[in-house]
mmCIF file of C-alpha atoms in Angstrom:
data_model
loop_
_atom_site.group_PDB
_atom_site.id
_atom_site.type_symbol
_atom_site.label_atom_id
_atom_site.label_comp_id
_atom_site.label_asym_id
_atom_site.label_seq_id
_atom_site.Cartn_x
_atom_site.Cartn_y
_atom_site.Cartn_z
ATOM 1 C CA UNK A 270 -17.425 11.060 80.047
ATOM 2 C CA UNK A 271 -18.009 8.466 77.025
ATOM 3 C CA UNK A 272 -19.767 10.482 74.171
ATOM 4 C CA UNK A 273 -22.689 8.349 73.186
ATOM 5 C CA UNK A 274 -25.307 8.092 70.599
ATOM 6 C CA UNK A 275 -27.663 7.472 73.005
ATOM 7 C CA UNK A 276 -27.806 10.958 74.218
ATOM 8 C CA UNK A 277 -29.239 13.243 71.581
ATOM 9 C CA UNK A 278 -26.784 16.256 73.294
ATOM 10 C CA UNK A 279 -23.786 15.575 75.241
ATOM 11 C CA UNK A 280 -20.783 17.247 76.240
ATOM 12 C CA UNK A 281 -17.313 16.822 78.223
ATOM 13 C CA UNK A 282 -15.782 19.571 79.388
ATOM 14 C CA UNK A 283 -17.138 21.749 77.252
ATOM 15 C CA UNK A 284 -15.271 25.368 78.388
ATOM 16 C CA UNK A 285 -16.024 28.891 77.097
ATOM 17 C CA UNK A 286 -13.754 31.795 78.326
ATOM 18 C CA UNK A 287 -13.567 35.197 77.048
ATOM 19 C CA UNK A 288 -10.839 37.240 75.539
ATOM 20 C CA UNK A 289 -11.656 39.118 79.389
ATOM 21 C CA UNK A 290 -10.946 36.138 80.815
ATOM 22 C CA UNK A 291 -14.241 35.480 82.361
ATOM 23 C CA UNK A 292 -15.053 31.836 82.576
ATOM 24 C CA UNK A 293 -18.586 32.138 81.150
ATOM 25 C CA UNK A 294 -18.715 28.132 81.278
ATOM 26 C CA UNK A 295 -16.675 26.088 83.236
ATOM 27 C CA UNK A 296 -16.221 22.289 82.121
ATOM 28 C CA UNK A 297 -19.369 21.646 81.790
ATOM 29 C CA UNK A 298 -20.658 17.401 80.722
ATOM 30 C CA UNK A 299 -24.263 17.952 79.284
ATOM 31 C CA UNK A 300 -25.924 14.578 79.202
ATOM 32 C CA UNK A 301 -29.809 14.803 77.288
ATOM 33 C CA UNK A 302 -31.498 11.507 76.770
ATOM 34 C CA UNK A 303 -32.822 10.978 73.231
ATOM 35 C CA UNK A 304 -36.724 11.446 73.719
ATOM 36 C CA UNK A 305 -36.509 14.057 77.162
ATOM 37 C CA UNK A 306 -37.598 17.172 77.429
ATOM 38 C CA UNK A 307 -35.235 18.302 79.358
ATOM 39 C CA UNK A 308 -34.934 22.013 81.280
ATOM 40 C CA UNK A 309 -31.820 23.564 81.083
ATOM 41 C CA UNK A 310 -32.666 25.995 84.106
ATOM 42 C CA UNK A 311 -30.459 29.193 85.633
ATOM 43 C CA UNK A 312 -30.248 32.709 86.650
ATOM 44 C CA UNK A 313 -30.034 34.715 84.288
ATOM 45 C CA UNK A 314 -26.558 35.360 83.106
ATOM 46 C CA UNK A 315 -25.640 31.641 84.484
ATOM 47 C CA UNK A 316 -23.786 30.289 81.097
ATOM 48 C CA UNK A 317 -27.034 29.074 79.741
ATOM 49 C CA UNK A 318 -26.761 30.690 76.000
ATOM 50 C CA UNK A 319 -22.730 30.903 75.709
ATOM 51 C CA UNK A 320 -23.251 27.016 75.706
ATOM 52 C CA UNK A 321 -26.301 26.749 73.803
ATOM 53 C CA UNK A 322 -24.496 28.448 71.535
ATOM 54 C CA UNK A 323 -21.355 26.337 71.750
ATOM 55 C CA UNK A 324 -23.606 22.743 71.415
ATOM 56 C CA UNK A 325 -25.151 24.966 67.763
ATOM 57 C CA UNK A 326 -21.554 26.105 66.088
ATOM 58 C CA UNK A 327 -22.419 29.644 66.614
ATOM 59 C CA UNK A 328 -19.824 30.060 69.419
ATOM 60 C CA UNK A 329 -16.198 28.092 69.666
ATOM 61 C CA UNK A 330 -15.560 26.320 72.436
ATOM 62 C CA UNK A 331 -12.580 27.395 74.268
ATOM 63 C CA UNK A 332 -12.214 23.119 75.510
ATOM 64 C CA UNK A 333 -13.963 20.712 75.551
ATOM 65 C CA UNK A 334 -15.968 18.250 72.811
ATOM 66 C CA UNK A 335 -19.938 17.762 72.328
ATOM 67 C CA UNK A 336 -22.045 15.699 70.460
ATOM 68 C CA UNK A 337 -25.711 16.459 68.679
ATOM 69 C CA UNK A 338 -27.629 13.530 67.775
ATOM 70 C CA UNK A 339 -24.392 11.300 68.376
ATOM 71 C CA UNK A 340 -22.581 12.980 65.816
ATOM 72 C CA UNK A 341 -19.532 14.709 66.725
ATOM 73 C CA UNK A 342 -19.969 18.831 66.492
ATOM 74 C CA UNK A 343 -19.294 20.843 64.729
ATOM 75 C CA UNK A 344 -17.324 18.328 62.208
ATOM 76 C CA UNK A 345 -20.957 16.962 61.673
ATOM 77 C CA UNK A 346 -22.764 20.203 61.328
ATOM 78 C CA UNK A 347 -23.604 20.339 57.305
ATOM 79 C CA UNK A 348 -25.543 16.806 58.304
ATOM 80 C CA UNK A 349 -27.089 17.192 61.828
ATOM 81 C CA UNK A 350 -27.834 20.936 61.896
ATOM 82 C CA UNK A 351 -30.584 20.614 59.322
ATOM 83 C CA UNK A 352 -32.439 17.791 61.766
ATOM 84 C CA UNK A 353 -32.285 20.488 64.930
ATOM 85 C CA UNK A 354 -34.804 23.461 65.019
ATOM 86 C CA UNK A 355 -33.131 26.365 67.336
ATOM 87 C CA UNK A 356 -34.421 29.249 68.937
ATOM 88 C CA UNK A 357 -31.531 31.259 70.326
ATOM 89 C CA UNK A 358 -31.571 35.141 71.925
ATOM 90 C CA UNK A 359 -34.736 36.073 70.073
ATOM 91 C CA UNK A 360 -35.661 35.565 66.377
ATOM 92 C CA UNK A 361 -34.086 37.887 63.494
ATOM 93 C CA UNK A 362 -36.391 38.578 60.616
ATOM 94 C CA UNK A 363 -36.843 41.245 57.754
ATOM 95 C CA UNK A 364 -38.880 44.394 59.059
ATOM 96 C CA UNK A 365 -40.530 45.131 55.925
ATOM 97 C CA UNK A 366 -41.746 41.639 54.687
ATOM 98 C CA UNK A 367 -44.973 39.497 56.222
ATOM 99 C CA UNK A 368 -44.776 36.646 58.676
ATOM 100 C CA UNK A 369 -45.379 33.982 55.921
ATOM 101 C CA UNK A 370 -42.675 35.905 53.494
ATOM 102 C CA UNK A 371 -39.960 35.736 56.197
ATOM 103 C CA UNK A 372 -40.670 31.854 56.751
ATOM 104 C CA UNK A 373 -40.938 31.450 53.013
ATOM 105 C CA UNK A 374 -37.245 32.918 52.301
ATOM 106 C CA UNK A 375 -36.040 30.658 55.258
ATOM 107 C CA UNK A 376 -37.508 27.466 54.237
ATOM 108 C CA UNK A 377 -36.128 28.394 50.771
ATOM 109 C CA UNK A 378 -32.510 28.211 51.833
ATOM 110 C CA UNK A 379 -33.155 24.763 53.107
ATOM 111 C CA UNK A 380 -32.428 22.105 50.317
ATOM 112 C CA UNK A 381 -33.182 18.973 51.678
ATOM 113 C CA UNK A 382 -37.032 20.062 51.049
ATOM 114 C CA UNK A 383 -38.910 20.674 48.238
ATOM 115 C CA UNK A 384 -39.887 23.817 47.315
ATOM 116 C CA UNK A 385 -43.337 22.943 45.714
ATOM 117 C CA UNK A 386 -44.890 22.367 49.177
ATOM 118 C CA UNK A 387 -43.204 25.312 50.917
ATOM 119 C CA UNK A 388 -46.510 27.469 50.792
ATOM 120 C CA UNK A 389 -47.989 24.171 52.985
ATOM 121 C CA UNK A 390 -45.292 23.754 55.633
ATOM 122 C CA UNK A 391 -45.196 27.524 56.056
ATOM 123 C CA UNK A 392 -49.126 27.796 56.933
ATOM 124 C CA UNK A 393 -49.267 24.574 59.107
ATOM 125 C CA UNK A 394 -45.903 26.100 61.212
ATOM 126 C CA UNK A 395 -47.711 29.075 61.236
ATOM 127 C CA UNK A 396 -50.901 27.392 62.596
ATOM 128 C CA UNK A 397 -49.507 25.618 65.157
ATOM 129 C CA UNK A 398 -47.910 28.776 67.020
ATOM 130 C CA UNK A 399 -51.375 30.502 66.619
ATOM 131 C CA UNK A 400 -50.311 33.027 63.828
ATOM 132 C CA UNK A 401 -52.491 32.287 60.443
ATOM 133 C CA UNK A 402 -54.588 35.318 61.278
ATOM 134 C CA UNK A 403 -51.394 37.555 61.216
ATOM 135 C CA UNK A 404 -49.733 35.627 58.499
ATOM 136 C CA UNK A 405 -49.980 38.948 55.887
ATOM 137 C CA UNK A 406 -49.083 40.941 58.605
ATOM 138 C CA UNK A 407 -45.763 42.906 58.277
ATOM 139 C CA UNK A 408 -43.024 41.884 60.976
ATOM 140 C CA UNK A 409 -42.107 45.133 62.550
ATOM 141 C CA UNK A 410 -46.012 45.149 63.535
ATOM 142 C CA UNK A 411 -45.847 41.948 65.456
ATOM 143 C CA UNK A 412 -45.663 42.515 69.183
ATOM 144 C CA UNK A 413 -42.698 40.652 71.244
ATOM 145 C CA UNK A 414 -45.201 37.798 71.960
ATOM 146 C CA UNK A 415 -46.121 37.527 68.353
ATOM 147 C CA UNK A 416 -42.263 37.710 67.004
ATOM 148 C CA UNK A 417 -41.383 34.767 69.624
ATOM 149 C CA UNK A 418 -44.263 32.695 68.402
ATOM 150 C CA UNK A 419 -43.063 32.922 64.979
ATOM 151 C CA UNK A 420 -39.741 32.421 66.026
ATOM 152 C CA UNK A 421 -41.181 29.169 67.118
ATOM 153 C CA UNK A 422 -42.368 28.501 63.622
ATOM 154 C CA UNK A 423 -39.672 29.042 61.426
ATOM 155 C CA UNK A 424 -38.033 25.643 64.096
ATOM 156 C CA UNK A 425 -41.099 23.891 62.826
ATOM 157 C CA UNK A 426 -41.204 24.061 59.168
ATOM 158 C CA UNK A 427 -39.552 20.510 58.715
ATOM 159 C CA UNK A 428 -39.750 17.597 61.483
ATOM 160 C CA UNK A 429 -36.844 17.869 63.995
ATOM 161 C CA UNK A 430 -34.809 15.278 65.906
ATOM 162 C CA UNK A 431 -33.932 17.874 68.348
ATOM 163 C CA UNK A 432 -35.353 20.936 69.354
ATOM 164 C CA UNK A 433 -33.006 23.955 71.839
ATOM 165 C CA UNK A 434 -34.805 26.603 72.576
ATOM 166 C CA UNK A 435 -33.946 29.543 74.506
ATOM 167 C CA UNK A 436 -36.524 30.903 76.776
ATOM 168 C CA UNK A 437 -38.923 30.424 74.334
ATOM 169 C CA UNK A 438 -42.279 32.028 76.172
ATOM 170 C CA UNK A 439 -40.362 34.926 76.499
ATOM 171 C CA UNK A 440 -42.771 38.139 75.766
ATOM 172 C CA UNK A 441 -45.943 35.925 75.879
ATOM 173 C CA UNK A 442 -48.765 36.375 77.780
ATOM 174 C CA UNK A 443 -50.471 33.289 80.042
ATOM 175 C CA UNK A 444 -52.717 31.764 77.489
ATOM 176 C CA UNK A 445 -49.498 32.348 75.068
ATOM 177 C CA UNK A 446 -47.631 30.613 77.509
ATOM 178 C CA UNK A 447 -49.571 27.927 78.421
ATOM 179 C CA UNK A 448 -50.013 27.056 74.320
ATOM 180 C CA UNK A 449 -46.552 26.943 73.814
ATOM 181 C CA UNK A 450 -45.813 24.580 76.578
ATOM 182 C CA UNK A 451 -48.487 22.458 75.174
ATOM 183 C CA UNK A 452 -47.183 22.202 71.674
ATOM 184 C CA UNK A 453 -43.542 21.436 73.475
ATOM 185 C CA UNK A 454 -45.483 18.415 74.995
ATOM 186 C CA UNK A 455 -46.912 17.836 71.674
ATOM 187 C CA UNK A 456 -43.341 17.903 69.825
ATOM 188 C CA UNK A 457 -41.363 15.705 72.310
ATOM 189 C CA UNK A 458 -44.723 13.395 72.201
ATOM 190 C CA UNK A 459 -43.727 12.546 68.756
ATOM 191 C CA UNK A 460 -40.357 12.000 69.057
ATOM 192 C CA UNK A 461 -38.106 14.872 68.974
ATOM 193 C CA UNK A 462 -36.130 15.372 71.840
ATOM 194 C CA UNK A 463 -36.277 19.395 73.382
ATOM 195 C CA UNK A 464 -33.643 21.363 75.150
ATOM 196 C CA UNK A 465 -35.331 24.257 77.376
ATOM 197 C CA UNK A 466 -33.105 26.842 78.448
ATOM 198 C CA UNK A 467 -35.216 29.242 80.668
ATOM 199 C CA UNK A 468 -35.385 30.419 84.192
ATOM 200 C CA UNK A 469 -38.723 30.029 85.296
ATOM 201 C CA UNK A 470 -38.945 27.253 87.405
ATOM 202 C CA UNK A 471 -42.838 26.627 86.460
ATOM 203 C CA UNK A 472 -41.477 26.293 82.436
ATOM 204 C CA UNK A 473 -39.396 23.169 83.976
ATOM 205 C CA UNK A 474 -42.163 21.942 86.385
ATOM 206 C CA UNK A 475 -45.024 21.816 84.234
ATOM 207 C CA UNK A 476 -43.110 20.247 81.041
ATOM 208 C CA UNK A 477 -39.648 18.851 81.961
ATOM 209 C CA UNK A 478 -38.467 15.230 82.303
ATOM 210 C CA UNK A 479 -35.101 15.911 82.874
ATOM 211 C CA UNK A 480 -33.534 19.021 84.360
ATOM 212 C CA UNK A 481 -29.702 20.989 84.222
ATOM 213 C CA UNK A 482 -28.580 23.272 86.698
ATOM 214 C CA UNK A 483 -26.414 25.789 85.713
ATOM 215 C CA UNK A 484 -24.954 28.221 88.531
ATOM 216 C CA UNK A 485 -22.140 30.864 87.732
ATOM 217 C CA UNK A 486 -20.839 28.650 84.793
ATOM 218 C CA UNK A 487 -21.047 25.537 86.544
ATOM 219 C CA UNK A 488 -23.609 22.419 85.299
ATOM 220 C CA UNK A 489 -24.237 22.101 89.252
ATOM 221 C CA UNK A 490 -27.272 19.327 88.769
ATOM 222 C CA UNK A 491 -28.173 17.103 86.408
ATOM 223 C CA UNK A 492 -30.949 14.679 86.783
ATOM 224 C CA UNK A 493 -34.289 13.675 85.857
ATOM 225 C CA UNK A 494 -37.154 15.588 87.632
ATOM 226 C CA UNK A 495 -38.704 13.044 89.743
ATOM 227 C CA UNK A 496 -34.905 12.392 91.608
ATOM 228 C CA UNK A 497 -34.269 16.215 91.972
ATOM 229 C CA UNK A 498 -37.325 16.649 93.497
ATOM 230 C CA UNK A 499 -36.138 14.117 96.287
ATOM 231 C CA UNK A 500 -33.143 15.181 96.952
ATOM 232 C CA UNK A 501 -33.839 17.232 99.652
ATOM 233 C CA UNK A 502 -35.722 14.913 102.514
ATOM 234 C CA UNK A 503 -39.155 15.966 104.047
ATOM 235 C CA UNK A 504 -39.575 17.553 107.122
ATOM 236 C CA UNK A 505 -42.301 16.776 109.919
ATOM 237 C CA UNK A 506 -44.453 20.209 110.944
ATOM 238 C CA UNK A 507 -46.245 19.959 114.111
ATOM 239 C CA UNK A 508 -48.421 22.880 114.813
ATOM 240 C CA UNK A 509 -48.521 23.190 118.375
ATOM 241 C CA UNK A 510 -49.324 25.799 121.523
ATOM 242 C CA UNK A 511 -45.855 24.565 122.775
ATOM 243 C CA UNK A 512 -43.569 24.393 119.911
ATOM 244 C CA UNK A 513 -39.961 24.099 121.807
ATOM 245 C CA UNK A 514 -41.625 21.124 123.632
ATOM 246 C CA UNK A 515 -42.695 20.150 120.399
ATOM 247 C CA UNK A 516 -39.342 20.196 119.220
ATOM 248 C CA UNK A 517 -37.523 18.193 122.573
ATOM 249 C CA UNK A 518 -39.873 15.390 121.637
ATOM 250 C CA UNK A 519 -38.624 15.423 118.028
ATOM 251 C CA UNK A 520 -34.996 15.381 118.884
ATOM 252 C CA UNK A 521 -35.406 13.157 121.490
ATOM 253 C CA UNK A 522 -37.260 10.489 118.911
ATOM 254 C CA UNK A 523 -33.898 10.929 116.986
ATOM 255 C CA UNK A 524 -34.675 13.535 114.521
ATOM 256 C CA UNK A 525 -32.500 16.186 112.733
ATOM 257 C CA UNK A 526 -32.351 19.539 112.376
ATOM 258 C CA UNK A 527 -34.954 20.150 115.196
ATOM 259 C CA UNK A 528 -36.509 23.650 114.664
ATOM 260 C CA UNK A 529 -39.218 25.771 116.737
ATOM 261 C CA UNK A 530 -40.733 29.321 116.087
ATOM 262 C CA UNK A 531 -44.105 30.511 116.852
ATOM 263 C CA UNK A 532 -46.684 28.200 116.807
ATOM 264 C CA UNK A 533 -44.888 25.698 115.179
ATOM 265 C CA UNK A 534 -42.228 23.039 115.375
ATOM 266 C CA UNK A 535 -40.312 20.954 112.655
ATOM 267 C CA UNK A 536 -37.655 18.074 111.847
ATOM 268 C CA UNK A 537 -36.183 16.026 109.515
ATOM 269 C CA UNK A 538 -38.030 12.796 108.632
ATOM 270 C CA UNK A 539 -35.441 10.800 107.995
ATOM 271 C CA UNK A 540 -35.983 7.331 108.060
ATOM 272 C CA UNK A 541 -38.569 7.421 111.148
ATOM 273 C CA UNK A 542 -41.813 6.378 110.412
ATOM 274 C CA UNK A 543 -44.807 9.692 111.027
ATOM 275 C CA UNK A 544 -46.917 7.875 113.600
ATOM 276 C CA UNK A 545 -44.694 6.696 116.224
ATOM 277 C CA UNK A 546 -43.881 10.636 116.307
ATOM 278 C CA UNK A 547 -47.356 11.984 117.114
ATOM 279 C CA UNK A 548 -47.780 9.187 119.560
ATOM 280 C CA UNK A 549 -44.646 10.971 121.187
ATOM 281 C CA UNK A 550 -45.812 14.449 120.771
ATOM 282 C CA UNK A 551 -49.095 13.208 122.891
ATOM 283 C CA UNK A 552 -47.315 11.171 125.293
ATOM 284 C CA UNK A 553 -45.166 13.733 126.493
ATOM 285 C CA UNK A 554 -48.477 16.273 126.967
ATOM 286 C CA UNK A 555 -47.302 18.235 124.062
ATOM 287 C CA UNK A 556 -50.502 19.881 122.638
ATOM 288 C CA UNK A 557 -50.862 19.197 118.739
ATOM 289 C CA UNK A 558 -53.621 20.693 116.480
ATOM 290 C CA UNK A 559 -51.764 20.085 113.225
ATOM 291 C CA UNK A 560 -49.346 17.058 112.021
ATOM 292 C CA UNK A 561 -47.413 17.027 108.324
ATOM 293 C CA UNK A 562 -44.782 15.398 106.371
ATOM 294 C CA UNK A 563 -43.850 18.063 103.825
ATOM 295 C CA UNK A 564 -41.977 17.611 101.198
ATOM 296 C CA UNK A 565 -39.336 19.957 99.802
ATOM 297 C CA UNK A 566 -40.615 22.483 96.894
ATOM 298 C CA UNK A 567 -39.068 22.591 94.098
ATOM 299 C CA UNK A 568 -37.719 26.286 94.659
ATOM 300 C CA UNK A 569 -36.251 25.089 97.666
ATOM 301 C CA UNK A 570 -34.389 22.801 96.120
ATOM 302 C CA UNK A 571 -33.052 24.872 92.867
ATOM 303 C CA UNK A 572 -32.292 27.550 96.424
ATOM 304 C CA UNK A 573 -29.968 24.970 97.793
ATOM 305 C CA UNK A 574 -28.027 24.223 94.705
ATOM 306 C CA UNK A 575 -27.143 27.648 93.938
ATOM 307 C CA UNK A 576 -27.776 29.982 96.666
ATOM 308 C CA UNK A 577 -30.153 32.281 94.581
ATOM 309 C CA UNK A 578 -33.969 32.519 93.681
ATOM 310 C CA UNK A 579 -35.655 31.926 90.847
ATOM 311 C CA UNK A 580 -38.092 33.402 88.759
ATOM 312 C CA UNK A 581 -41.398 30.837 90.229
ATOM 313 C CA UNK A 582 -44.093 32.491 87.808
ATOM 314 C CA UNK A 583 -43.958 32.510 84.352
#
């Protein structure tokens, strides 16, 4: 795989084994559009942070190359890691000092900005993660919900190209939740392009453009949204009184995967058109009080790619 600049992350082979000799990530070619907001979804435990780590410098690679921004990493790190805001395993701050003081000493070791408006960026990246009335407040009194929002922050105290953030609504509640997601919109609507490592399939569903499967190590999908949700074709549902009859009628019209239980048959759509198939169904006395085309869900889908569940809620 060509590393381009018109990814804002890519990879090739990128490999990360352990001392153990667990293969934590396996070869792995990341490919993130400049402008997506793209869901890096898994299990837990499924590679995600070894290689968000990896793509940040914070981990070597045991093979493998990647690219930030189109610059190659981490030979390019004094110049591109200033332009990405990162969120990785939780935020670290002092105990003992405020909100606004622990932003303040990390926007201070920052010297592309200037120091005179520090006190400005700090409260406007504080009042976009919903923390100015806890600003004063000392860290080791923030709940979990209120130490990831300001984790949020200290990414947000300069414009960023590129945003990775792992599980980032960890520890929030609903409303938490749902205002993060909205200032992720709000972020990639102006430009910067967002990595979302999480395993909540609703996190990718509600704000995702592009999604990454990662199973056991492996990158097992990669794709926008809109094509994963297709992949995976629709199946007709006939709710019927006689559902093996039902389900004779389907096969015989030339469908796959011809399935009956109670009350109910179903088939693959395939290329058959829905109407010639009720038609069928009627012609053949087959009583039918209920006729769908239903597509896959989304969980289905993410099911049949790695064989496990996911988190749906979130």
């Amino acid at each position: 795989m060509d590393l381009t600049t018109t990814l804002a992350v890519s990879s090739s082979g990128l490999t990360k084994r352990f001392a153990s000799g667990q293969v934590a990530v396996a070869g792995i070619d990341l490919a993130v559009p400049t402008g997506a907001v793209y869901g890096f979804l898994g299990p837990n435990g499924s590679g995600k942070t070894t290689t968000i780590r990896m793509l940040l410098g914070l981990l070597h690679p045991t093979a493998g190359e990647h690219t930030l921004l189109g610059e190659p990493m981490p030979r390019a790190s004094a110049s591109v890691l200033p332009r990405v805001g990162a969120l990785v395993e939780g935020p670290a701050f002092h105990p003992y000092l405020s909100g606004r003081e622990n932003l303040l000493r990390l926007d201070s070791a920052d010297r592309t900005v200037s120091g005179r408006t520090a006190s400005a960026r700090v409260a406007e990246a504080m009042e976009r993660v919903g923390l100015s009335h806890a600003a004063g407040k000392r860290y080791r009194h923030y709940s979990l919900g209120m130490r990831q929002r300001l984790g949020l922050a200290a990414t947000l105290l300069r414009p960023r190209e590129l945003l990775v953030l792992d599980e980032p609504t960890n520890g929030l509640d609903p409303q938490g939740t749902r205002e993060v997601r909205a200032l992720l919109l709000e972020v990639a609507a102006a430009g910067a392009t967002v990595v979302l490592s999480t395993h909540l399939l609703s996190e990718v569903d509600q704000v995702c453009s592009h999604v990454g499967v990662m199973h056991r190590g492996n990158l097992v999908a990669q794709d926008t949204l809109a094509s994963l949700r297709t992949r995976r074709a629709p199946r007709v549902v006939v709710t019927t009184s006689e559902p093996a009859a039902a389900a004779a009628v389907l096969t015989a019209a030339g469908l796959a995967d011809a399935q009956s239980d109670e009350g109910r048959a179903s088939a693959l759509l395939g290329e058959h058109a829905p109407e010639p198939l009720v038609a069928a169904l009627v012609g053949a006395n087959v009583p039918v009080s209920g006729f769908a085309v239903v597509a896959a869900t989304l969980e289905e889908t993410f099911v049949e790619l790695t064989g496990e569940g996911f988190d749906v809620a979130g």
